[in-house]
């Protein structure tokens, strides 16, 4: 418990000062200052623990000396480890965002040069523009399509942000359409702040100091998101510790049943449609994915998802795990890794995502997927695809920490009553 408290405190304090957000760490001085603030709460917790020990008084000089020494080692050690990691990690892997630039003129080219030089590691995928004349050869080679192709481009690629660098006077209608497309699909849109000339009024810089701009967020990115991530980490770690013996028994039962693998690992789409490997306890016979094509004719769900009440691939142990939702427990590892959250839209397999036929459905990827969500407390497997998407979008639009808590509490009831489980 003491170790868990220390881990939770350090993680929460680092998250609060944005030490896990690569976009915020652009200069060494800034990172050093944030690290200074991030290490103090953990040191204070250690000092409080030591002060409560029998025979230790707050006036004891050795207590303050020990705490100061601990803080110095923690601060310098963490700073040194970050220096090493920055050198080892390839460019673009330090919290970088995948960016598409709208436009191909001088402003668009300036945006690309600025983002390429940004230490946060933006990855510029290319340009999107209907202009064909007078385009430099280098820009032409990196052109992804025309403005009319933007929606299709966002549907089939991992894109975190669209930077609009089109001329406002001549292409206002196209810019407005692009913003609406990004909004509908849950992708951040950014436009440059130098639309008008000014002499003294300063622009508020966003993300990249050399690129004054305004970002239209698909979802809020305020302090509540950092609190949510800290809660995910603490709850995930605590749950894994508490359920470890039980998970070991489940693993043994699966192994004894047919000698097959304990876990089922599947490629799923997460935040901003990024792929990750989701882990569950295996509930089907080995090789079940290869058998799905033969069962498509028996799909009982409308839309993109696949559901079958009496799926012949489910094992006896798997049926019990599904009824009690215990097959989901290994996803706690995905929560700790940051691929998932405790609460959020369910992560969908690549097969289901490939069947999406509407751009608005893509907005569900603007937040991290969750172990539980409105699906699980509103009928679970008894809902059709359109209802599932509507619940996802309602959750995104109405999200709050209080809503997450209510969903968790309702999930307990849904699991206990086995409502809608397959």
GROMACS .gro file of C-alpha atoms in nm:
model
  422
    1UNK     CA    1   0.000   0.000   0.000
    2UNK     CA    2   0.284   0.236   0.082
    3UNK     CA    3   0.454   0.164  -0.250
    4UNK     CA    4   0.123   0.216  -0.432
    5UNK     CA    5   0.073   0.549  -0.257
    6UNK     CA    6   0.420   0.665  -0.358
    7UNK     CA    7   0.372   0.556  -0.720
    8UNK     CA    8   0.032   0.723  -0.739
    9UNK     CA    9   0.164   1.049  -0.593
   10UNK     CA   10   0.462   1.068  -0.826
   11UNK     CA   11   0.254   0.986  -1.132
   12UNK     CA   12  -0.021   1.233  -1.041
   13UNK     CA   13   0.225   1.515  -0.968
   14UNK     CA   14   0.417   1.456  -1.293
   15UNK     CA   15   0.090   1.449  -1.488
   16UNK     CA   16  -0.032   1.768  -1.320
   17UNK     CA   17   0.270   1.967  -1.443
   18UNK     CA   18   0.245   1.806  -1.790
   19UNK     CA   19   0.572   1.613  -1.775
   20UNK     CA   20   0.412   1.337  -1.983
   21UNK     CA   21   0.302   1.576  -2.260
   22UNK     CA   22   0.582   1.590  -2.517
   23UNK     CA   23   0.426   1.891  -2.688
   24UNK     CA   24   0.481   2.099  -2.375
   25UNK     CA   25   0.847   2.012  -2.330
   26UNK     CA   26   1.019   2.227  -2.590
   27UNK     CA   27   1.309   2.375  -2.391
   28UNK     CA   28   1.538   2.231  -2.126
   29UNK     CA   29   1.471   2.522  -1.889
   30UNK     CA   30   1.096   2.460  -1.911
   31UNK     CA   31   1.135   2.087  -1.846
   32UNK     CA   32   1.372   2.147  -1.555
   33UNK     CA   33   1.125   2.387  -1.393
   34UNK     CA   34   0.834   2.147  -1.437
   35UNK     CA   35   1.045   1.862  -1.298
   36UNK     CA   36   1.124   2.074  -0.994
   37UNK     CA   37   0.752   2.116  -0.922
   38UNK     CA   38   0.679   1.751  -1.002
   39UNK     CA   39   0.926   1.599  -0.757
   40UNK     CA   40   0.827   1.808  -0.455
   41UNK     CA   41   0.493   1.632  -0.371
   42UNK     CA   42   0.660   1.289  -0.362
   43UNK     CA   43   0.934   1.423  -0.138
   44UNK     CA   44   0.673   1.581   0.091
   45UNK     CA   45   0.489   1.248   0.117
   46UNK     CA   46   0.812   1.069   0.213
   47UNK     CA   47   0.890   1.332   0.474
   48UNK     CA   48   0.541   1.303   0.623
   49UNK     CA   49   0.575   0.925   0.641
   50UNK     CA   50   0.910   0.947   0.816
   51UNK     CA   51   0.779   1.209   1.059
   52UNK     CA   52   0.500   0.974   1.169
   53UNK     CA   53   0.740   0.696   1.264
   54UNK     CA   54   0.783   0.632   1.640
   55UNK     CA   55   1.064   0.832   1.795
   56UNK     CA   56   1.101   1.072   1.501
   57UNK     CA   57   1.036   1.441   1.561
   58UNK     CA   58   0.979   1.708   1.296
   59UNK     CA   59   1.253   1.913   1.460
   60UNK     CA   60   1.504   1.640   1.392
   61UNK     CA   61   1.762   1.788   1.156
   62UNK     CA   62   1.850   1.448   1.015
   63UNK     CA   63   1.492   1.413   0.888
   64UNK     CA   64   1.520   1.730   0.679
   65UNK     CA   65   1.868   1.630   0.561
   66UNK     CA   66   1.744   1.288   0.448
   67UNK     CA   67   1.445   1.441   0.269
   68UNK     CA   68   1.665   1.700   0.097
   69UNK     CA   69   1.911   1.431  -0.013
   70UNK     CA   70   1.630   1.215  -0.145
   71UNK     CA   71   1.482   1.505  -0.338
   72UNK     CA   72   1.821   1.598  -0.491
   73UNK     CA   73   1.885   1.241  -0.605
   74UNK     CA   74   1.530   1.205  -0.742
   75UNK     CA   75   1.544   1.538  -0.926
   76UNK     CA   76   1.889   1.494  -1.079
   77UNK     CA   77   1.833   1.126  -1.153
   78UNK     CA   78   1.504   1.188  -1.331
   79UNK     CA   79   1.648   1.479  -1.527
   80UNK     CA   80   1.947   1.268  -1.633
   81UNK     CA   81   1.724   0.979  -1.739
   82UNK     CA   82   1.520   1.214  -1.956
   83UNK     CA   83   1.835   1.342  -2.121
   84UNK     CA   84   1.932   0.984  -2.208
   85UNK     CA   85   1.584   0.896  -2.332
   86UNK     CA   86   1.570   1.200  -2.559
   87UNK     CA   87   1.892   1.082  -2.723
   88UNK     CA   88   1.775   0.722  -2.760
   89UNK     CA   89   1.422   0.785  -2.887
   90UNK     CA   90   1.395   0.846  -3.262
   91UNK     CA   91   1.256   1.176  -3.386
   92UNK     CA   92   0.879   1.178  -3.387
   93UNK     CA   93   0.841   0.928  -3.102
   94UNK     CA   94   0.855   1.183  -2.819
   95UNK     CA   95   0.486   1.265  -2.807
   96UNK     CA   96   0.475   1.391  -3.166
   97UNK     CA   97   0.152   1.443  -3.357
   98UNK     CA   98   0.070   1.337  -3.711
   99UNK     CA   99  -0.023   1.648  -3.907
  100UNK     CA  100  -0.181   1.719  -4.246
  101UNK     CA  101  -0.136   2.068  -4.395
  102UNK     CA  102  -0.416   2.223  -4.601
  103UNK     CA  103  -0.259   2.432  -4.873
  104UNK     CA  104   0.057   2.421  -5.081
  105UNK     CA  105   0.160   2.785  -5.108
  106UNK     CA  106   0.431   2.979  -4.922
  107UNK     CA  107   0.233   2.978  -4.592
  108UNK     CA  108   0.188   2.600  -4.609
  109UNK     CA  109   0.557   2.551  -4.682
  110UNK     CA  110   0.645   2.775  -4.387
  111UNK     CA  111   0.422   2.562  -4.164
  112UNK     CA  112   0.601   2.247  -4.274
  113UNK     CA  113   0.949   2.393  -4.211
  114UNK     CA  114   0.839   2.514  -3.867
  115UNK     CA  115   0.687   2.182  -3.762
  116UNK     CA  116   0.985   1.985  -3.896
  117UNK     CA  117   1.211   2.196  -3.674
  118UNK     CA  118   0.990   2.160  -3.366
  119UNK     CA  119   1.159   1.946  -3.095
  120UNK     CA  120   0.818   1.803  -2.997
  121UNK     CA  121   0.854   1.581  -3.303
  122UNK     CA  122   0.556   1.659  -3.527
  123UNK     CA  123   0.526   1.423  -3.821
  124UNK     CA  124   0.400   1.608  -4.130
  125UNK     CA  125   0.224   1.352  -4.349
  126UNK     CA  126   0.188   1.588  -4.644
  127UNK     CA  127  -0.020   1.857  -4.812
  128UNK     CA  128  -0.382   1.862  -4.926
  129UNK     CA  129  -0.473   2.117  -5.192
  130UNK     CA  130  -0.666   2.142  -5.517
  131UNK     CA  131  -0.407   2.376  -5.660
  132UNK     CA  132  -0.195   2.220  -5.936
  133UNK     CA  133  -0.012   2.509  -6.103
  134UNK     CA  134   0.309   2.660  -5.966
  135UNK     CA  135   0.355   2.399  -5.694
  136UNK     CA  136   0.722   2.324  -5.609
  137UNK     CA  137   0.837   1.974  -5.696
  138UNK     CA  138   0.905   1.886  -5.331
  139UNK     CA  139   0.553   1.990  -5.228
  140UNK     CA  140   0.401   1.806  -5.525
  141UNK     CA  141   0.574   1.482  -5.418
  142UNK     CA  142   0.421   1.511  -5.072
  143UNK     CA  143   0.070   1.607  -5.183
  144UNK     CA  144  -0.183   1.357  -5.046
  145UNK     CA  145  -0.485   1.466  -5.247
  146UNK     CA  146  -0.731   1.743  -5.324
  147UNK     CA  147  -0.942   1.936  -5.075
  148UNK     CA  148  -1.241   1.722  -5.170
  149UNK     CA  149  -1.046   1.415  -5.054
  150UNK     CA  150  -0.998   1.539  -4.696
  151UNK     CA  151  -1.283   1.338  -4.545
  152UNK     CA  152  -1.166   1.012  -4.705
  153UNK     CA  153  -0.807   1.089  -4.603
  154UNK     CA  154  -0.904   1.135  -4.238
  155UNK     CA  155  -1.114   0.818  -4.238
  156UNK     CA  156  -0.836   0.592  -4.362
  157UNK     CA  157  -0.528   0.740  -4.193
  158UNK     CA  158  -0.407   0.821  -3.842
  159UNK     CA  159  -0.421   1.202  -3.828
  160UNK     CA  160  -0.403   1.401  -3.505
  161UNK     CA  161  -0.436   1.749  -3.647
  162UNK     CA  162  -0.513   1.943  -3.964
  163UNK     CA  163  -0.326   2.274  -4.002
  164UNK     CA  164  -0.509   2.514  -4.233
  165UNK     CA  165  -0.270   2.728  -4.437
  166UNK     CA  166  -0.499   2.826  -4.723
  167UNK     CA  167  -0.548   3.191  -4.828
  168UNK     CA  168  -0.854   3.314  -4.638
  169UNK     CA  169  -0.982   3.570  -4.889
  170UNK     CA  170  -0.996   3.340  -5.190
  171UNK     CA  171  -1.078   3.007  -5.017
  172UNK     CA  172  -1.298   3.098  -4.722
  173UNK     CA  173  -1.568   2.848  -4.824
  174UNK     CA  174  -1.315   2.565  -4.855
  175UNK     CA  175  -1.168   2.651  -4.513
  176UNK     CA  176  -1.511   2.649  -4.351
  177UNK     CA  177  -1.587   2.312  -4.511
  178UNK     CA  178  -1.255   2.170  -4.387
  179UNK     CA  179  -1.327   2.287  -4.030
  180UNK     CA  180  -1.673   2.126  -4.040
  181UNK     CA  181  -1.518   1.802  -4.168
  182UNK     CA  182  -1.262   1.796  -3.886
  183UNK     CA  183  -1.532   1.872  -3.629
  184UNK     CA  184  -1.754   1.593  -3.758
  185UNK     CA  185  -1.472   1.340  -3.752
  186UNK     CA  186  -1.319   1.440  -3.416
  187UNK     CA  187  -0.986   1.568  -3.551
  188UNK     CA  188  -0.824   1.886  -3.417
  189UNK     CA  189  -0.808   2.174  -3.667
  190UNK     CA  190  -0.560   2.457  -3.643
  191UNK     CA  191  -0.550   2.782  -3.840
  192UNK     CA  192  -0.274   3.040  -3.840
  193UNK     CA  193  -0.317   3.352  -3.628
  194UNK     CA  194  -0.163   3.583  -3.889
  195UNK     CA  195  -0.489   3.622  -4.080
  196UNK     CA  196  -0.486   3.995  -3.999
  197UNK     CA  197  -0.201   4.243  -3.950
  198UNK     CA  198  -0.142   4.405  -3.611
  199UNK     CA  199   0.125   4.621  -3.455
  200UNK     CA  200   0.109   4.575  -3.078
  201UNK     CA  201  -0.148   4.309  -2.988
  202UNK     CA  202   0.036   3.982  -2.907
  203UNK     CA  203  -0.098   3.648  -3.032
  204UNK     CA  204  -0.142   3.362  -2.789
  205UNK     CA  205   0.101   3.089  -2.894
  206UNK     CA  206  -0.032   2.737  -2.920
  207UNK     CA  207   0.191   2.425  -2.907
  208UNK     CA  208   0.467   2.559  -3.133
  209UNK     CA  209   0.628   2.891  -3.033
  210UNK     CA  210   0.733   2.977  -3.389
  211UNK     CA  211   0.383   2.913  -3.526
  212UNK     CA  212   0.124   3.148  -3.373
  213UNK     CA  213  -0.208   2.974  -3.429
  214UNK     CA  214  -0.553   2.895  -3.297
  215UNK     CA  215  -0.653   2.532  -3.242
  216UNK     CA  216  -1.011   2.407  -3.254
  217UNK     CA  217  -1.007   2.105  -3.023
  218UNK     CA  218  -1.225   1.805  -3.105
  219UNK     CA  219  -1.253   1.745  -2.727
  220UNK     CA  220  -1.142   1.945  -2.424
  221UNK     CA  221  -0.779   1.906  -2.312
  222UNK     CA  222  -0.803   2.080  -1.976
  223UNK     CA  223  -0.680   1.970  -1.631
  224UNK     CA  224  -0.967   1.721  -1.596
  225UNK     CA  225  -0.807   1.500  -1.863
  226UNK     CA  226  -0.487   1.488  -1.661
  227UNK     CA  227  -0.686   1.397  -1.350
  228UNK     CA  228  -0.862   1.124  -1.547
  229UNK     CA  229  -0.529   0.979  -1.663
  230UNK     CA  230  -0.393   0.984  -1.306
  231UNK     CA  231  -0.705   0.804  -1.182
  232UNK     CA  232  -0.667   0.546  -1.460
  233UNK     CA  233  -0.310   0.476  -1.355
  234UNK     CA  234  -0.386   0.445  -0.983
  235UNK     CA  235  -0.702   0.234  -1.031
  236UNK     CA  236  -0.533   0.015  -1.292
  237UNK     CA  237  -0.227  -0.054  -1.077
  238UNK     CA  238  -0.431  -0.117  -0.761
  239UNK     CA  239  -0.672  -0.348  -0.945
  240UNK     CA  240  -0.391  -0.553  -1.095
  241UNK     CA  241  -0.237  -0.602  -0.750
  242UNK     CA  242  -0.570  -0.702  -0.593
  243UNK     CA  243  -0.685  -0.931  -0.875
  244UNK     CA  244  -0.345  -1.091  -0.948
  245UNK     CA  245  -0.417  -1.419  -0.759
  246UNK     CA  246  -0.762  -1.447  -0.919
  247UNK     CA  247  -0.621  -1.380  -1.266
  248UNK     CA  248  -0.364  -1.655  -1.209
  249UNK     CA  249  -0.646  -1.904  -1.139
  250UNK     CA  250  -0.831  -1.796  -1.455
  251UNK     CA  251  -0.512  -1.839  -1.658
  252UNK     CA  252  -0.467  -2.190  -1.515
  253UNK     CA  253  -0.828  -2.286  -1.602
  254UNK     CA  254  -0.787  -2.168  -1.962
  255UNK     CA  255  -0.458  -2.353  -1.998
  256UNK     CA  256  -0.596  -2.679  -1.855
  257UNK     CA  257  -0.903  -2.664  -2.080
  258UNK     CA  258  -0.732  -2.716  -2.416
  259UNK     CA  259  -0.363  -2.635  -2.372
  260UNK     CA  260  -0.396  -2.323  -2.586
  261UNK     CA  261  -0.270  -1.972  -2.513
  262UNK     CA  262  -0.405  -1.794  -2.206
  263UNK     CA  263  -0.444  -1.451  -2.364
  264UNK     CA  264  -0.616  -1.330  -2.677
  265UNK     CA  265  -0.433  -1.032  -2.825
  266UNK     CA  266  -0.603  -0.840  -3.104
  267UNK     CA  267  -0.522  -0.526  -3.300
  268UNK     CA  268  -0.770  -0.254  -3.205
  269UNK     CA  269  -0.812   0.114  -3.297
  270UNK     CA  270  -0.760   0.362  -3.014
  271UNK     CA  271  -0.707   0.736  -2.969
  272UNK     CA  272  -0.706   0.919  -3.305
  273UNK     CA  273  -0.745   0.578  -3.473
  274UNK     CA  274  -0.397   0.466  -3.364
  275UNK     CA  275  -0.361   0.091  -3.349
  276UNK     CA  276  -0.266  -0.097  -3.033
  277UNK     CA  277  -0.270  -0.457  -2.915
  278UNK     CA  278  -0.559  -0.514  -2.675
  279UNK     CA  279  -0.521  -0.807  -2.437
  280UNK     CA  280  -0.802  -1.025  -2.298
  281UNK     CA  281  -0.835  -1.370  -2.153
  282UNK     CA  282  -0.897  -1.612  -2.440
  283UNK     CA  283  -1.262  -1.720  -2.451
  284UNK     CA  284  -1.265  -1.893  -2.792
  285UNK     CA  285  -1.092  -2.191  -2.947
  286UNK     CA  286  -0.743  -2.129  -3.090
  287UNK     CA  287  -0.757  -1.983  -3.441
  288UNK     CA  288  -1.105  -1.835  -3.389
  289UNK     CA  289  -1.029  -1.522  -3.594
  290UNK     CA  290  -0.962  -1.729  -3.905
  291UNK     CA  291  -1.305  -1.891  -3.865
  292UNK     CA  292  -1.498  -1.562  -3.853
  293UNK     CA  293  -1.527  -1.524  -4.231
  294UNK     CA  294  -1.731  -1.846  -4.243
  295UNK     CA  295  -1.968  -1.709  -3.976
  296UNK     CA  296  -2.036  -1.365  -4.128
  297UNK     CA  297  -2.367  -1.491  -4.271
  298UNK     CA  298  -2.485  -1.558  -3.913
  299UNK     CA  299  -2.409  -1.206  -3.786
  300UNK     CA  300  -2.704  -1.094  -3.572
  301UNK     CA  301  -2.602  -0.728  -3.546
  302UNK     CA  302  -2.686  -0.438  -3.774
  303UNK     CA  303  -2.403  -0.220  -3.900
  304UNK     CA  304  -2.030  -0.268  -3.863
  305UNK     CA  305  -2.006  -0.489  -3.553
  306UNK     CA  306  -2.022  -0.870  -3.540
  307UNK     CA  307  -2.242  -1.042  -3.279
  308UNK     CA  308  -2.364  -1.399  -3.252
  309UNK     CA  309  -2.559  -1.529  -2.954
  310UNK     CA  310  -2.447  -1.893  -2.984
  311UNK     CA  311  -2.102  -1.853  -3.131
  312UNK     CA  312  -1.962  -2.207  -3.177
  313UNK     CA  313  -1.608  -2.079  -3.122
  314UNK     CA  314  -1.668  -1.994  -2.753
  315UNK     CA  315  -1.529  -2.247  -2.504
  316UNK     CA  316  -1.698  -2.357  -2.181
  317UNK     CA  317  -1.455  -2.159  -1.965
  318UNK     CA  318  -1.486  -1.871  -2.210
  319UNK     CA  319  -1.864  -1.865  -2.180
  320UNK     CA  320  -1.834  -1.828  -1.801
  321UNK     CA  321  -1.573  -1.554  -1.835
  322UNK     CA  322  -1.792  -1.364  -2.080
  323UNK     CA  323  -2.102  -1.387  -1.862
  324UNK     CA  324  -1.908  -1.241  -1.570
  325UNK     CA  325  -1.694  -1.003  -1.784
  326UNK     CA  326  -1.381  -1.148  -1.622
  327UNK     CA  327  -1.223  -1.188  -1.966
  328UNK     CA  328  -1.173  -0.808  -1.966
  329UNK     CA  329  -0.938  -0.799  -1.663
  330UNK     CA  330  -0.609  -0.814  -1.862
  331UNK     CA  331  -0.705  -0.485  -2.026
  332UNK     CA  332  -0.578  -0.326  -1.706
  333UNK     CA  333  -0.233  -0.364  -1.865
  334UNK     CA  334  -0.357  -0.154  -2.159
  335UNK     CA  335  -0.479   0.107  -1.911
  336UNK     CA  336  -0.138   0.128  -1.745
  337UNK     CA  337   0.028   0.159  -2.087
  338UNK     CA  338  -0.198   0.453  -2.175
  339UNK     CA  339  -0.367   0.281  -2.470
  340UNK     CA  340  -0.698   0.263  -2.286
  341UNK     CA  341  -0.888   0.429  -2.004
  342UNK     CA  342  -1.111   0.278  -1.737
  343UNK     CA  343  -1.413   0.452  -1.897
  344UNK     CA  344  -1.455   0.539  -2.263
  345UNK     CA  345  -1.588   0.407  -2.596
  346UNK     CA  346  -1.510   0.041  -2.652
  347UNK     CA  347  -1.208  -0.021  -2.879
  348UNK     CA  348  -1.322  -0.181  -3.204
  349UNK     CA  349  -1.139  -0.444  -3.410
  350UNK     CA  350  -0.999  -0.348  -3.750
  351UNK     CA  351  -1.273  -0.561  -3.910
  352UNK     CA  352  -1.550  -0.346  -3.759
  353UNK     CA  353  -1.377  -0.014  -3.835
  354UNK     CA  354  -1.332  -0.114  -4.199
  355UNK     CA  355  -1.712  -0.139  -4.225
  356UNK     CA  356  -1.773   0.220  -4.111
  357UNK     CA  357  -1.966   0.403  -4.381
  358UNK     CA  358  -2.014   0.743  -4.213
  359UNK     CA  359  -1.758   1.009  -4.129
  360UNK     CA  360  -1.943   1.105  -3.809
  361UNK     CA  361  -1.873   0.760  -3.662
  362UNK     CA  362  -1.501   0.842  -3.666
  363UNK     CA  363  -1.546   1.102  -3.390
  364UNK     CA  364  -1.550   0.818  -3.136
  365UNK     CA  365  -1.173   0.797  -3.185
  366UNK     CA  366  -1.116   1.148  -3.045
  367UNK     CA  367  -1.082   1.005  -2.691
  368UNK     CA  368  -0.908   0.701  -2.545
  369UNK     CA  369  -1.116   0.381  -2.558
  370UNK     CA  370  -1.227   0.233  -2.229
  371UNK     CA  371  -1.274  -0.095  -2.046
  372UNK     CA  372  -1.631   0.008  -1.976
  373UNK     CA  373  -1.864   0.276  -2.108
  374UNK     CA  374  -2.220   0.362  -2.190
  375UNK     CA  375  -2.242   0.044  -2.402
  376UNK     CA  376  -2.198  -0.174  -2.096
  377UNK     CA  377  -2.454   0.007  -1.881
  378UNK     CA  378  -2.716   0.062  -2.152
  379UNK     CA  379  -2.786  -0.286  -2.279
  380UNK     CA  380  -2.436  -0.406  -2.372
  381UNK     CA  381  -2.467  -0.664  -2.653
  382UNK     CA  382  -2.842  -0.607  -2.696
  383UNK     CA  383  -2.787  -0.275  -2.878
  384UNK     CA  384  -2.747  -0.233  -3.253
  385UNK     CA  385  -2.459  -0.045  -3.416
  386UNK     CA  386  -2.635   0.290  -3.460
  387UNK     CA  387  -2.731   0.294  -3.092
  388UNK     CA  388  -2.375   0.210  -2.992
  389UNK     CA  389  -2.232   0.496  -3.196
  390UNK     CA  390  -2.494   0.736  -3.058
  391UNK     CA  391  -2.395   0.639  -2.702
  392UNK     CA  392  -2.027   0.692  -2.781
  393UNK     CA  393  -2.088   1.040  -2.919
  394UNK     CA  394  -2.316   1.128  -2.626
  395UNK     CA  395  -2.040   1.026  -2.386
  396UNK     CA  396  -1.782   1.240  -2.570
  397UNK     CA  397  -2.010   1.545  -2.578
  398UNK     CA  398  -2.123   1.518  -2.214
  399UNK     CA  399  -1.802   1.386  -2.059
  400UNK     CA  400  -1.711   1.475  -1.702
  401UNK     CA  401  -1.535   1.301  -1.414
  402UNK     CA  402  -1.872   1.265  -1.245
  403UNK     CA  403  -2.011   1.087  -1.553
  404UNK     CA  404  -1.716   0.845  -1.542
  405UNK     CA  405  -1.789   0.766  -1.178
  406UNK     CA  406  -2.157   0.701  -1.252
  407UNK     CA  407  -2.066   0.468  -1.540
  408UNK     CA  408  -1.827   0.271  -1.317
  409UNK     CA  409  -2.096   0.229  -1.050
  410UNK     CA  410  -2.356   0.126  -1.308
  411UNK     CA  411  -2.106  -0.118  -1.462
  412UNK     CA  412  -2.085  -0.304  -1.133
  413UNK     CA  413  -2.463  -0.349  -1.140
  414UNK     CA  414  -2.465  -0.453  -1.506
  415UNK     CA  415  -2.195  -0.716  -1.448
  416UNK     CA  416  -2.366  -0.844  -1.134
  417UNK     CA  417  -2.700  -0.884  -1.317
  418UNK     CA  418  -2.524  -1.017  -1.631
  419UNK     CA  419  -2.737  -0.784  -1.839
  420UNK     CA  420  -2.666  -0.804  -2.212
  421UNK     CA  421  -2.350  -1.013  -2.167
  422UNK     CA  422  -2.236  -1.254  -2.438
   0.00000   0.00000   0.00000
